[in-house]
XYZ file of C-alpha atoms in Angstrom:
132
model
C 70.029 -2.356 -4.209
C 69.007 -4.506 -1.251
C 66.926 -1.614 0.143
C 64.935 -1.377 -3.124
C 64.081 -5.065 -3.021
C 62.983 -4.793 0.628
C 60.761 -1.829 -0.215
C 59.315 -3.561 -3.274
C 58.318 -6.682 -1.339
C 55.793 -4.932 0.973
C 54.480 -2.985 -2.008
C 53.961 -6.202 -3.975
C 52.197 -7.771 -0.976
C 49.872 -4.762 -0.682
C 49.040 -4.909 -4.400
C 48.258 -8.622 -4.165
C 46.084 -8.050 -1.106
C 44.233 -5.219 -2.852
C 43.576 -7.417 -5.912
C 42.336 -10.215 -3.670
C 39.989 -7.842 -1.824
C 38.597 -6.554 -5.126
C 37.864 -10.125 -6.251
C 36.201 -10.859 -2.907
C 33.946 -7.791 -3.164
C 32.926 -8.696 -6.721
C 32.240 -12.297 -5.725
C 30.203 -11.194 -2.697
C 28.079 -8.937 -4.884
C 27.453 -11.760 -7.349
C 26.447 -14.167 -4.570
C 24.092 -11.552 -3.080
C 22.371 -11.126 -6.458
C 22.063 -14.903 -6.848
C 20.490 -15.125 -3.397
C 17.987 -12.529 -4.597
C 17.088 -14.724 -7.576
C 16.618 -17.763 -5.327
C 14.534 -15.713 -2.880
C 12.292 -14.426 -5.683
C 11.872 -17.792 -7.380
C 11.460 -19.862 -4.234
C 9.580 -17.436 -1.996
C 12.289 -17.760 0.665
C 13.909 -15.492 3.206
C 17.417 -14.233 2.392
C 18.888 -16.688 4.917
C 17.017 -19.555 3.266
C 18.141 -18.283 -0.141
C 21.766 -18.500 1.009
C 21.212 -22.034 2.315
C 19.542 -23.065 -0.955
C 22.410 -21.604 -2.973
C 24.931 -23.531 -0.863
C 22.836 -26.690 -1.197
C 22.815 -26.416 -4.994
C 26.574 -25.881 -5.060
C 27.317 -28.790 -2.751
C 24.954 -31.238 -4.442
C 26.038 -30.434 -7.987
C 29.756 -30.220 -7.209
C 29.864 -26.779 -8.862
C 31.666 -23.914 -7.152
C 29.356 -21.509 -5.372
C 30.550 -18.538 -7.416
C 29.826 -20.386 -10.665
C 26.339 -21.395 -9.477
C 25.744 -17.756 -8.502
C 26.890 -16.542 -11.920
C 24.575 -18.989 -13.703
C 21.589 -18.050 -11.519
C 22.145 -14.310 -12.015
C 22.216 -14.733 -15.811
C 19.213 -17.081 -15.857
C 16.427 -14.403 -15.611
C 17.920 -12.665 -18.667
C 17.383 -15.810 -20.720
C 20.565 -17.823 -20.268
C 19.653 -21.489 -19.768
C 20.642 -23.263 -16.583
C 22.718 -26.415 -16.899
C 20.690 -29.563 -16.310
C 22.295 -30.317 -12.942
C 21.542 -26.822 -11.588
C 18.054 -26.851 -13.096
C 17.243 -30.070 -11.244
C 18.985 -29.128 -7.992
C 17.331 -25.736 -7.481
C 13.781 -26.936 -6.686
C 15.209 -29.683 -4.468
C 17.304 -27.117 -2.583
C 14.294 -24.834 -2.098
C 12.224 -27.714 -0.733
C 15.144 -28.715 1.478
C 15.502 -25.305 3.150
C 11.752 -25.073 3.607
C 11.763 -28.410 5.395
C 9.844 -30.176 2.630
C 12.628 -32.699 2.106
C 11.801 -35.965 0.483
C 13.501 -38.337 -1.892
C 10.548 -38.841 -4.218
C 11.362 -37.715 -7.767
C 9.810 -34.525 -9.082
C 7.630 -36.385 -11.596
C 5.721 -38.160 -8.787
C 2.253 -36.907 -7.843
C 2.246 -33.729 -5.729
C 0.674 -35.402 -2.669
C 3.377 -38.046 -2.576
C 6.230 -35.529 -2.912
C 5.055 -33.119 -0.233
C 3.015 -35.399 1.975
C -0.525 -34.162 2.519
C -1.033 -32.785 5.982
C 2.640 -32.958 6.886
C 3.276 -30.463 9.664
C 5.191 -27.487 8.360
C 4.968 -28.595 4.731
C 4.482 -25.740 2.311
C 3.306 -25.986 -1.258
C 5.940 -25.322 -3.891
C 6.409 -21.690 -4.806
C 4.546 -20.605 -7.930
C 6.718 -20.936 -10.986
C 9.400 -22.922 -9.185
C 9.498 -25.630 -11.790
C 12.661 -24.794 -13.643
C 12.394 -25.855 -17.244
C 15.111 -25.977 -19.848
C 14.824 -23.351 -22.528
C 14.267 -24.552 -26.095
């Protein structure tokens, strides 16, 4: 009977490892799709999209996988939570180097600083509005 338990233990460990790897692959795929959404919306490179996604997660205190899930469902019509909706444009500006602490409702020139070296205008359609 002791031999059966010893054989079952490595088998159980392999099954757990396989389940963990499957979850990791699914999570990686979801994050990649979310990066694609951020890249399309913000006009960013994939590396910048990853940084923006991390920025949103860190500044909203929402797990990265959950932020990714919300962003992937957003183009299909699911509304973004208020915190994510507000953090996304800030994150895009941050990774572009257009960081400033002026609220979004301030005039454009004040938010982005006219003539600031390296400043880029916001991407078209980046204003994320809540759905009715």
